[in-house]
Coordinates of C-alpha atoms in Angstrom, one line a residue:
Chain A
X1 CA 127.7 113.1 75.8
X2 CA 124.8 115.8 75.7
X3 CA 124.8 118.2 73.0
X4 CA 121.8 120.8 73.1
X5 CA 122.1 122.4 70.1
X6 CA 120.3 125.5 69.1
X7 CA 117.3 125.0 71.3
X8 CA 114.3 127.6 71.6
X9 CA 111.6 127.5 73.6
X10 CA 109.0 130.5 73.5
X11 CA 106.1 131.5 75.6
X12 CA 103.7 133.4 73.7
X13 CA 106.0 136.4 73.0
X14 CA 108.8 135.6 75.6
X15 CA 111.6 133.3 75.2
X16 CA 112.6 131.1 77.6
X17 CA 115.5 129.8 76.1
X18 CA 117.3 131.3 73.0
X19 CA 119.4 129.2 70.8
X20 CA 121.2 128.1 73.0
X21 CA 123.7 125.0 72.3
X22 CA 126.1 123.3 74.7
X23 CA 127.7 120.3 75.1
X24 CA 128.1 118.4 78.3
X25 CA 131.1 115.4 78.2
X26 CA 130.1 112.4 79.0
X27 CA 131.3 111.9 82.5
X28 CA 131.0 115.5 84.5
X29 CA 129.0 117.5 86.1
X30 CA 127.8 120.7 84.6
X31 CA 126.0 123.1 86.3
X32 CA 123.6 126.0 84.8
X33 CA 123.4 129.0 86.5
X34 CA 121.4 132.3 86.8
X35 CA 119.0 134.5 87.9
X36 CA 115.9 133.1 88.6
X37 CA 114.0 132.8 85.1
X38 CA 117.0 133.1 83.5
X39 CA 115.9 129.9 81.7
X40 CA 117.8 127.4 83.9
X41 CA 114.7 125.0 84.7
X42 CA 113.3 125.1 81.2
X43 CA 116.5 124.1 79.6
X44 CA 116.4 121.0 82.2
X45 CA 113.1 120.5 81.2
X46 CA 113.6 120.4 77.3
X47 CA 116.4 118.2 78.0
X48 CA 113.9 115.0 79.0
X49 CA 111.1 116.3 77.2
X50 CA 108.8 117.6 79.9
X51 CA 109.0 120.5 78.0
X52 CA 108.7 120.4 73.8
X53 CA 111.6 122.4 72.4
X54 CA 110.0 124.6 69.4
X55 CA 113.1 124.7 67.6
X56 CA 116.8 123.0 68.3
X57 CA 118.0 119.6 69.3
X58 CA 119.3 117.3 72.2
X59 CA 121.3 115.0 71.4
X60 CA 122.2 112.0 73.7
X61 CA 125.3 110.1 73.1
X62 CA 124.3 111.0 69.7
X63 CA 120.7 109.5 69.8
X64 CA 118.3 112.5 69.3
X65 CA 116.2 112.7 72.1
X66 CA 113.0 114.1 70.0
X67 CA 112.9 110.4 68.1
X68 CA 112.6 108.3 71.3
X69 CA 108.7 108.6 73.0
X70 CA 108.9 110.7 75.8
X71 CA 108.0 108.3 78.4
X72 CA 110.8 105.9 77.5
X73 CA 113.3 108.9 77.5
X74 CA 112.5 109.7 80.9
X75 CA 113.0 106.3 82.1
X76 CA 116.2 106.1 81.0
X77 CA 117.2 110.0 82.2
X78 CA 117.1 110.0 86.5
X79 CA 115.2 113.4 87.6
X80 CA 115.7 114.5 90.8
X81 CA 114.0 118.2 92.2
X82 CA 113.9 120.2 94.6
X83 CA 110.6 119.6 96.0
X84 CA 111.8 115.9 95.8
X85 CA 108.1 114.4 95.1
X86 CA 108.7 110.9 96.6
X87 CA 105.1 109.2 96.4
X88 CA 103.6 109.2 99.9
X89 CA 101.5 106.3 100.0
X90 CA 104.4 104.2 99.3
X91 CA 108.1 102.9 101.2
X92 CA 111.4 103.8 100.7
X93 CA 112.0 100.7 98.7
X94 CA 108.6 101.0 96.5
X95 CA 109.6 104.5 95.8
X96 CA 113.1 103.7 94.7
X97 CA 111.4 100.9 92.8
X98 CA 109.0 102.6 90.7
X99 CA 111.2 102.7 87.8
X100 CA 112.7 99.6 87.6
X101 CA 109.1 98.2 87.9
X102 CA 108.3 100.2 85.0
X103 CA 111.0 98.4 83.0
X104 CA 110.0 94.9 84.4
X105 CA 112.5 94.3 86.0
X106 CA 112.6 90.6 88.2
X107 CA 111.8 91.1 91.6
X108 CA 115.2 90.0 93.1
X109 CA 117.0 92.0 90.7
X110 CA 114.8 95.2 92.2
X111 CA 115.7 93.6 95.7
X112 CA 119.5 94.2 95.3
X113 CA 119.0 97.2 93.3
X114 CA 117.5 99.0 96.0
X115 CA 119.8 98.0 98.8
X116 CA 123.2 98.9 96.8
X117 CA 121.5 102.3 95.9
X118 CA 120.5 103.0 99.7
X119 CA 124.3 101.9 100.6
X120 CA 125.2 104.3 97.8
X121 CA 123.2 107.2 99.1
X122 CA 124.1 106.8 102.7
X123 CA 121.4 105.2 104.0
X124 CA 121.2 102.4 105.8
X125 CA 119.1 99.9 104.1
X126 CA 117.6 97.4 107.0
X127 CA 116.5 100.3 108.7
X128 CA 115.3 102.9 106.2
X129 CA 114.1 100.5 103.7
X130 CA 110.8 100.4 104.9
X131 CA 110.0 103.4 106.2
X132 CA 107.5 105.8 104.8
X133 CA 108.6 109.2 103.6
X134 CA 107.1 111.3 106.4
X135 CA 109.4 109.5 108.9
X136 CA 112.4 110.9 107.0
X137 CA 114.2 114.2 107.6
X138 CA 114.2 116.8 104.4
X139 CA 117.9 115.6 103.4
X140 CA 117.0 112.3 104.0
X141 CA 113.8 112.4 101.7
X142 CA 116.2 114.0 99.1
X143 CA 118.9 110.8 99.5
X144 CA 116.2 108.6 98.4
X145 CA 115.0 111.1 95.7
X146 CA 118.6 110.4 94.3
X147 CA 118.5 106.7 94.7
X148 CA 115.2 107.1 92.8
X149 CA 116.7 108.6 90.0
X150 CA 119.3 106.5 89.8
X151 CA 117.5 103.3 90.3
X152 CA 117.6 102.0 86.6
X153 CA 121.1 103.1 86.5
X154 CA 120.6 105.8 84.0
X155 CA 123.6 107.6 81.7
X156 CA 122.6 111.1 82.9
X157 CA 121.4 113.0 86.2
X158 CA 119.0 115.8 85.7
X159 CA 118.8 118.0 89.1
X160 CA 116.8 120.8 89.1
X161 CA 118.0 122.9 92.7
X162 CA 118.1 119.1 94.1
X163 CA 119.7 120.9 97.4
X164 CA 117.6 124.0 97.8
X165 CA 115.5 123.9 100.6
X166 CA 117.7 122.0 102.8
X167 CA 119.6 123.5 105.2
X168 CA 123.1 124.7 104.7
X169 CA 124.8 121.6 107.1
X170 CA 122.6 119.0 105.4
X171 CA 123.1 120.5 101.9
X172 CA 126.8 120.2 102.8
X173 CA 126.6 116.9 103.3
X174 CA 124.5 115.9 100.5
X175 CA 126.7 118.0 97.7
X176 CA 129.6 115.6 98.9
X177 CA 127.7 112.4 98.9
X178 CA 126.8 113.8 95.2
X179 CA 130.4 114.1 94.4
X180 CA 131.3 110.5 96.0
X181 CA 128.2 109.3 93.7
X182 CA 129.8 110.8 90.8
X183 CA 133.0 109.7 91.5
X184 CA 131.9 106.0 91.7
X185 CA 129.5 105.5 89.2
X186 CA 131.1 107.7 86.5
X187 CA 127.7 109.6 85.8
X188 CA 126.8 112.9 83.6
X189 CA 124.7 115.1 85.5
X190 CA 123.4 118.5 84.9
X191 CA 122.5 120.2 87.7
X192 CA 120.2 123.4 87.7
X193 CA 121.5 126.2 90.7
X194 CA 121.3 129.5 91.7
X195 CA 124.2 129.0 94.2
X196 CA 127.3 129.7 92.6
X197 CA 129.4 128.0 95.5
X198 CA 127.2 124.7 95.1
X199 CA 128.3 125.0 91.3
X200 CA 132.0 125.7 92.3
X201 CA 132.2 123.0 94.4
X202 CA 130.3 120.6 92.4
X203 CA 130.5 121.3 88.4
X204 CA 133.5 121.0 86.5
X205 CA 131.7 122.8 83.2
X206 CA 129.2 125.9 84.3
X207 CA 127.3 127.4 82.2
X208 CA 125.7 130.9 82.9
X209 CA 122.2 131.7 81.6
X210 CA 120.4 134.8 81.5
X211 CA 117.3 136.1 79.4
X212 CA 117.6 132.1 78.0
X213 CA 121.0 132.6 76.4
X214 CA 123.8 130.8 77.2
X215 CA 126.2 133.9 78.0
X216 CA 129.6 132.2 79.4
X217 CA 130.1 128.2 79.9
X218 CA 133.6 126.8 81.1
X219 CA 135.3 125.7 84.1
X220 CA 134.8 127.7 87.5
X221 CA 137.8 128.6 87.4
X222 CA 137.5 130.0 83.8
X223 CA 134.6 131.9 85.0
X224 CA 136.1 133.6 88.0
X225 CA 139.4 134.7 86.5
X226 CA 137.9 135.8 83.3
X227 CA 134.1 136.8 83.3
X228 CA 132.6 137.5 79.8
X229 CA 130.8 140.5 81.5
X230 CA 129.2 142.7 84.0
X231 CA 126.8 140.6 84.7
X232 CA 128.5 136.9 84.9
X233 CA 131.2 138.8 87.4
X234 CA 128.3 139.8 89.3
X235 CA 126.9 136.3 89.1
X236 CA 130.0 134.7 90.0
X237 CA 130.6 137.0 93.3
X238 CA 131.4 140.5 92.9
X239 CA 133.7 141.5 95.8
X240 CA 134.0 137.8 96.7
X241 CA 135.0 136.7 93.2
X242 CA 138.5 137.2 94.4
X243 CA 138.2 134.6 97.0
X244 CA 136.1 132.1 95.2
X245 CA 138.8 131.8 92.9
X246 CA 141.1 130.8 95.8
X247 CA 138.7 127.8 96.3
X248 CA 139.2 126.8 92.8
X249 CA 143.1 127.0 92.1
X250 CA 145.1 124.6 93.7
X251 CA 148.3 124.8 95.4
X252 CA 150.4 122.9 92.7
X253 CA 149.5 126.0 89.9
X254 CA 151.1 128.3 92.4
X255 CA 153.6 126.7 94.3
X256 CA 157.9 126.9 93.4
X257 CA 159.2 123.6 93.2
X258 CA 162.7 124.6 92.7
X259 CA 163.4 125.6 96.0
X260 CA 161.9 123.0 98.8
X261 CA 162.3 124.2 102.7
X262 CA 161.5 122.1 105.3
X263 CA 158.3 121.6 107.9
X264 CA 155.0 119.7 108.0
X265 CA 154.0 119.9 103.8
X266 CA 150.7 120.9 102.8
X267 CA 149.5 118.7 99.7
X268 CA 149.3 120.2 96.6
X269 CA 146.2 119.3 95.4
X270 CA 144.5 120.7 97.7
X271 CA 142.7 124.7 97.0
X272 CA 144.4 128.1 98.0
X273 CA 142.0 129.2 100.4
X274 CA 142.8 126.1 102.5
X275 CA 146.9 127.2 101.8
X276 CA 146.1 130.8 102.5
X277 CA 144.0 130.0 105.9
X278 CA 146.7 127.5 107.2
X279 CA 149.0 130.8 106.7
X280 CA 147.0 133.1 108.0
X281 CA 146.3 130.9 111.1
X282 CA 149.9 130.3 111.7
X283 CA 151.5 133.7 110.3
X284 CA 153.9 132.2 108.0
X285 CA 154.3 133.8 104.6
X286 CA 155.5 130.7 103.4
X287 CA 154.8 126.8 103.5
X288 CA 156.5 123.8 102.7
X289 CA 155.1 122.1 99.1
X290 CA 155.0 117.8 98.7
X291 CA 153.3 117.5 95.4
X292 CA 152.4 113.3 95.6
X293 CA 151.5 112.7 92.1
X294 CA 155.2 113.8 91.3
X295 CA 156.3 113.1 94.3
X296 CA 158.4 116.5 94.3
X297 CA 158.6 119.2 97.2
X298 CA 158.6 123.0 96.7
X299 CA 157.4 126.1 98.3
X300 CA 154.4 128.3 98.7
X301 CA 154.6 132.2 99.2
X302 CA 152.0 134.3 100.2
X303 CA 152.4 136.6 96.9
X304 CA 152.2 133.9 94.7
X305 CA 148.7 133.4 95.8
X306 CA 147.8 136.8 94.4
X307 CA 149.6 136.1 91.0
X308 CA 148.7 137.1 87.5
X309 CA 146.5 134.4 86.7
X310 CA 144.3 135.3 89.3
X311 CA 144.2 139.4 88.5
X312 CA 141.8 140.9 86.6
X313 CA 143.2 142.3 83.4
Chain B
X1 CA 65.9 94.6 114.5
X2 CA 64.8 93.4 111.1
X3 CA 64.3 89.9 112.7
X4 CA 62.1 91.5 115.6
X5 CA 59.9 94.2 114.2
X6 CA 57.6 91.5 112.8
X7 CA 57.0 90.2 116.3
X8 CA 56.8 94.0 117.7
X9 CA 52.8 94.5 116.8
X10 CA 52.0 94.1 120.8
X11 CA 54.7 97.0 121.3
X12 CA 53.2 99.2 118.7
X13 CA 49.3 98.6 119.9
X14 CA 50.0 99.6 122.9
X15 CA 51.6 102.6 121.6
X16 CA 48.8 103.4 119.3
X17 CA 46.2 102.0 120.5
X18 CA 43.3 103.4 118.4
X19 CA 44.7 101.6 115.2
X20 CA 42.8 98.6 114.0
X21 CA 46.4 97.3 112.5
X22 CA 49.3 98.5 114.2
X23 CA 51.9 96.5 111.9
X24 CA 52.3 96.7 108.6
X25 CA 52.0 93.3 106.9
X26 CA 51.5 94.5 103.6
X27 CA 55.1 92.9 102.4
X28 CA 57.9 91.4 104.8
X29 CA 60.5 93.6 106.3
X30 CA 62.8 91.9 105.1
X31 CA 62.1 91.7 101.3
X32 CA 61.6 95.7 101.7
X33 CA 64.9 96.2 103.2
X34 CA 66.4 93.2 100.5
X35 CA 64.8 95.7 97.8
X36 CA 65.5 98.9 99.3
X37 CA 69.2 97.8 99.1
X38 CA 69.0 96.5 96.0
X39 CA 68.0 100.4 94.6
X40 CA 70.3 102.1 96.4
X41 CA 73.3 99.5 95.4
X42 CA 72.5 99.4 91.7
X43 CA 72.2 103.1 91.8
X44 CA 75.5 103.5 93.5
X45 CA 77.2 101.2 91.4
X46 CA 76.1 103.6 88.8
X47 CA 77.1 106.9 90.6
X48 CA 80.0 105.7 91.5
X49 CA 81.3 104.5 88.1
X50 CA 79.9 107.2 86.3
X51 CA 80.7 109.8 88.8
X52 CA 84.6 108.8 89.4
X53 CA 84.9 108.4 85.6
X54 CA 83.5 112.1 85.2
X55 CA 85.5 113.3 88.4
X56 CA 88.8 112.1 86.5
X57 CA 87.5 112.9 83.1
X58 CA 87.3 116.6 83.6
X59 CA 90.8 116.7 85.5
X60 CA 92.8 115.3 82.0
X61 CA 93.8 117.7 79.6
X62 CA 91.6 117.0 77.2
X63 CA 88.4 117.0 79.8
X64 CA 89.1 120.4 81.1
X65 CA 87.1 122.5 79.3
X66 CA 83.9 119.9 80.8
X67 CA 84.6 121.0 84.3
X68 CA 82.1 123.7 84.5
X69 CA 79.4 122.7 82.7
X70 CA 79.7 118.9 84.8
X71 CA 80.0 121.2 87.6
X72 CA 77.0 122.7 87.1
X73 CA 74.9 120.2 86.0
X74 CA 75.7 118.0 88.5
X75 CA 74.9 120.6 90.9
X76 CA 71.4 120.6 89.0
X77 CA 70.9 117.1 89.5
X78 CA 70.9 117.6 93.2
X79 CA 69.1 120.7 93.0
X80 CA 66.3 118.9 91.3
X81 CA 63.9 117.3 93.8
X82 CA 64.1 113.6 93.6
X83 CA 60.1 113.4 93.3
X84 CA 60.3 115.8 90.5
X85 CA 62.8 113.3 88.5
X86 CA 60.4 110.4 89.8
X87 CA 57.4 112.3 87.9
X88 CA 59.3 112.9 84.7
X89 CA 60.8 109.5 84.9
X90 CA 57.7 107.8 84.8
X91 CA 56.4 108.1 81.4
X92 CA 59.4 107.8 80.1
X93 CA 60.2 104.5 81.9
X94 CA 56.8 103.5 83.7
X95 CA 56.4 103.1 87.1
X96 CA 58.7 100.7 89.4
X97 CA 61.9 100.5 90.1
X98 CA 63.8 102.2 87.2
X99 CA 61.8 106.0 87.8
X100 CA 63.5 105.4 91.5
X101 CA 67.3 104.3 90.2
X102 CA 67.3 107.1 87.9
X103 CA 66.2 109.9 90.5
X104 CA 69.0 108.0 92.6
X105 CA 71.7 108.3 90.2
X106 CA 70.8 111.9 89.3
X107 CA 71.0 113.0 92.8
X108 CA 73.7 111.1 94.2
X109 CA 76.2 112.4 91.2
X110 CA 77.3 115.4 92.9
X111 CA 79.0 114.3 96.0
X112 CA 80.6 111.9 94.0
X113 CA 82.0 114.4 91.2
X114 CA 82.8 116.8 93.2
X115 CA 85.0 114.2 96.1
X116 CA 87.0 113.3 92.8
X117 CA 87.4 116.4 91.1
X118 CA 88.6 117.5 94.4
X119 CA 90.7 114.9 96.1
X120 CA 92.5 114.9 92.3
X121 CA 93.2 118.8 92.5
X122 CA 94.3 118.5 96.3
X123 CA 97.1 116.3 95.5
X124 CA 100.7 117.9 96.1
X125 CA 102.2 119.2 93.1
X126 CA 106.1 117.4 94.4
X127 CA 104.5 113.6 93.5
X128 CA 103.3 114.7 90.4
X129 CA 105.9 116.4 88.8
X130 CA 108.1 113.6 89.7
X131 CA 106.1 110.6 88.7
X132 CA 106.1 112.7 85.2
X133 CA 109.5 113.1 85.0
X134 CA 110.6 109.9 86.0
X135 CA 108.9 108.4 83.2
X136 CA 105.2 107.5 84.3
X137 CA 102.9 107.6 81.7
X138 CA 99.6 109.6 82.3
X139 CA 98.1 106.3 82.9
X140 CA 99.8 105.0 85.0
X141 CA 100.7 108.3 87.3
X142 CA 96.8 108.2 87.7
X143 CA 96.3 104.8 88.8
X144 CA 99.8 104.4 90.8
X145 CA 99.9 107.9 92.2
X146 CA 96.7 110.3 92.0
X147 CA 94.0 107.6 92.4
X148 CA 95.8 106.3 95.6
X149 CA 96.0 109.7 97.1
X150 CA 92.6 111.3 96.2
X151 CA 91.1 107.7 97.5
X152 CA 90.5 108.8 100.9
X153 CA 88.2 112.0 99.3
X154 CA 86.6 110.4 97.0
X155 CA 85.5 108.2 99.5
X156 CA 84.2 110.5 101.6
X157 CA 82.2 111.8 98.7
X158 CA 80.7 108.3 97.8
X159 CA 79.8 107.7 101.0
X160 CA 77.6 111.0 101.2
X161 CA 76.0 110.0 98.1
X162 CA 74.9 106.4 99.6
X163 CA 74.3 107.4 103.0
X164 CA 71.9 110.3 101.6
X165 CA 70.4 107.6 98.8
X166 CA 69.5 105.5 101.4
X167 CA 67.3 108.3 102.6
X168 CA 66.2 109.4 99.2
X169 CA 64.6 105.7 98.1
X170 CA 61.7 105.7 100.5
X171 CA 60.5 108.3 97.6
X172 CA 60.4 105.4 95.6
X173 CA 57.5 103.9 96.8
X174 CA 55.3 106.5 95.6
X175 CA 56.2 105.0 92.1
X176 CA 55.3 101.7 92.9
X177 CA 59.1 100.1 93.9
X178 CA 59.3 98.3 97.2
X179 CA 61.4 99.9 100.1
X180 CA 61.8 100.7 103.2
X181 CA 59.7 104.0 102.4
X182 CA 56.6 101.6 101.5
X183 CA 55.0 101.7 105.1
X184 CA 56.1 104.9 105.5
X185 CA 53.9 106.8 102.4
X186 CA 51.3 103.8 103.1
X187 CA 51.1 105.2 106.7
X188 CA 51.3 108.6 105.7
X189 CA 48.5 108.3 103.1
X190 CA 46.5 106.3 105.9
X191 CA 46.9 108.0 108.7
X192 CA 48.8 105.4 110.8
X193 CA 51.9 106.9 112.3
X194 CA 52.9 102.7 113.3
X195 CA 54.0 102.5 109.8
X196 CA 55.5 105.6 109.6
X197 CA 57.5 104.7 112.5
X198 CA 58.2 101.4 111.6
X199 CA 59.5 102.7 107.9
X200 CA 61.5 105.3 109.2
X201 CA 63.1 103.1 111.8
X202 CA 64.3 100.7 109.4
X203 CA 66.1 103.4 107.1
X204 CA 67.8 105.5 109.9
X205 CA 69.4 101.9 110.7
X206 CA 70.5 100.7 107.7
X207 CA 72.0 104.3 107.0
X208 CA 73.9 104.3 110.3
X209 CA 75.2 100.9 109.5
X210 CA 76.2 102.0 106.2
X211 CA 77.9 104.6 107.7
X212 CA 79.6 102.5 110.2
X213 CA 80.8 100.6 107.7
X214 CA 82.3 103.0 105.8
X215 CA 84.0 104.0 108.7
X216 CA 85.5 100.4 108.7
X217 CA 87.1 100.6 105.2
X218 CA 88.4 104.0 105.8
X219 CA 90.2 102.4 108.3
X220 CA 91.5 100.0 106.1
X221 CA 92.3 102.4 103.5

């Protein structure tokens, strides 16, 4: 668990970030968000150190980060940006290594380390293990980036825009592998955005800075039905709040399982804008429910899509 | 051509036919070039360390206020003409070889600073940010990371400060230290362009071959 509490960094006069305090469960993603020098990267930054909080705390799984020397912090936090920085003069596998190199680790140990996290980040590791990082495509360079980070198989993720220059079919592919990483190796990550759909998709706890204050933090779907203010609703998507929410609420929250009809289900875990396209697409206003956890059937009408959970008040 | 120039004083009487001794016998070839070398490698060994330790000196933190004045002194140093060094060295140091290693140090500095200073500044800012925050410490992000990437500039710079010391140590002669530049004043003083030739033979060589050499471990680099 990650519990910033109270920190302040100021520039001169400015302040980046203003006592703000958050916690981050061990386990999920969480995403900060805002306008650009809203604080985001700073806040990142004071978490491992790169940047010296003036007042406040971070607090990892209880240990506070300020009593361990930086260096050894880092080592044990993976970094990832956006710019990636993978060393040049060096392999796929030396880069991956550096780390775990710095901790001493045996060489065969490093060996296995580096194949698993290639296999992990989709990459193939007879042939990419050798290859220098010019021969690699952006997204590609930004797989290893990951498995560099993760190398020493550290507690927590920091990403700071990890996905921002690629383009949007690679940065597709590379916010799922992220989510299949999390999934399997149980990770906390906080990831630094100024795409609200990458934070949707990937963050289960969002936290909106602006002006270094921590102005709204809770689960995208928290955000979307119920923004603290103007400017977190314009964050979140203005005229396309509406249908950001869609991608957030899942079939089961709507759905009437009292009364099942028949037809090809559609699964009820699955999000309301996938519901409301498959109606759209095949102008029914209603589909057939199976919920497989309960292993129940029901039904979903196209007004219950638009219910009062999902209105503004 | 170090093994045949003594054998060359038919070739050079013919050439210059009015001088009474076309070869200059005065001290081998060889033991010039051997001590011509000699200069110019303990003088590089200086610049080199001295200059690379400056170069990355003045890129840390702490060093960065230094970076104008070594800037500008260094500049001075080349500014300075080598002979003038030589006469001030002197009668600090007598005459010989140490008046020519110091005016070979002082000017060969520059290059050397100023390849490190800016093969250490041309680095990409991505490597560096990373190595930092994936828990390098400064040490080590110089040696494994910004060392390894400037190498190929500051290589370049120490091989313009050798190349033009190579040059620069005929001067030495006039001091009293044995090089290359020994027949060449000695002809100069005596009127016997042989010598000169001869001299200025030798040196042109050796610095091509120098150079070619440092072709060869850029290569390997």
């Amino acid at each position: 668990m990650i519990v910033l509490d109270r920190l302040t960094k100021r520039y001169g006069n400015a302040v980046s970030v203003d006592q703000l305090s958050l916690t981050v469960p061990t386990g999920t993603i969480c995403a900060l968000v805002g306008a650009s020098g809203g604080g985001k990267t700073t806040t990142l930054r004071l978490i491992n150190r790169l940047i010296e909080a003036d007042e406040g705390r971070v607090l990892i799984d209880g240990t506070d980060a300020a009593s361990l020397a930086p260096v050894a912090l880092r080592r044990r936090i993976g970094y990832v940006i956006q710019s990636v920085g993978l060393f040049p003069h060096w392999n796929v596998a030396r880069n991956i290594a550096t780390v775990p190199d710095l901790l001493g680790w045996k060489r065969d140990r490093i060996d296995r380390r580096i194949d698993e996290l290639l296999d992990l980040v989709g990459l193939d590791p007879a042939s990419y293990r050798h290859r220098r990082p010019h021969e690699l495509s952006g997204g590609q360079q930004q797989r290893v980036g990951v498995a560099r980070a993760l190398a020493a198989d550290p507690d927590l993720l920091l990403m700071d825009e990890p996905f921002g220059a690629l383009d949007p079919v690679t940065r597709d592919g590379l916010q799922a592998a992220l989510l299949d990483i999390q999934a399997r190796t149980g990770k906390t990550i906080v990831i630094v955005t100024h795409d609200i759909d990458e934070a949707i998709r990937l963050a289960s706890l969002v936290a909106v800075l602006d002006g270094g204050k921590l102005i709204q933090h809770g689960s995208p779907h928290d955000l979307l039905a119920r923004p603290a203010n103007a400017f977190v609703e314009a964050f979140v998507g203005g005229p396309r709040r509406g249908l950001r929410l869609l991608q957030v609420t899942r079939v089961r929250e709507r759905a009437d399982f009292s009364e099942p009809i028949g037809g090809t289900p559609i699964d009820a875990d699955v999000t309301l804008d996938i519901a409301l396209e498959r109606m759209v697409t095949t102008g029914a206003h209603r589909l057939p429910v199976y919920d497989r956890a309960a292993d129940r059937r029901g039904t979903l009408v196209l007004a219950a899509i638009a219910s009062p959970d999902g209105r503004q008040t | 051509m170090l093994a045949l120039l003594p054998y060359s004083a038919p070739i050079f009487g013919w050439l210059f036919p009015e001088l009474p001794r076309p070869l200059y016998t005065r001290a081998s070839f060889l033991d010039l070039a051997v001590s011509h070398a000699a200069l110019v490698g303990m003088a590089s060994l200086v610049v080199i360390t001295l200059g690379i330790g400056i170069g990355i000196f003045v890129t840390r933190p702490i060093g960065r206020d230094f970076a104008g004045p070594v800037d500008t002194l260094a500049a001075i140093g080349q500014t300075f003409p080598p002979t003038a060094v030589l006469a001030l060295a002197v009668p600090a140091v007598g005459y010989g070889s140490a008046p020519t290693i110091i005016a070979l140090i002082a000017y060969g500095l520059l290059p050397v600073i100023g390849a490190t200073i800016a093969g250490l500044t041309a680095i990409p800012r991505a490597p560096i940010e990373a190595a930092d925050g994936i828990g390098l410490s400064p040490q080590g992000r110089l040696l494994k990371v910004e060392l390894p990437l400037a190498a190929p500039i500051i290589l370049a710079g120490v091989r313009t400060s050798v190349i033009l010391n190579i040059g620069t140590a005929t001067i030495g002669s006039t001091v009293g230290a044995l090089t290359l530049g020994s027949p060449i004043i000695e002809g100069l003083s005596g009127s016997n362009p042989a010598y000169v030739i001869q001299g200025a033979l030798l040196v042109g060589l050796f610095a091509v071959a120098t150079d070619l050499w440092f072709d060869e471990l850029e290569q390997v680099l």
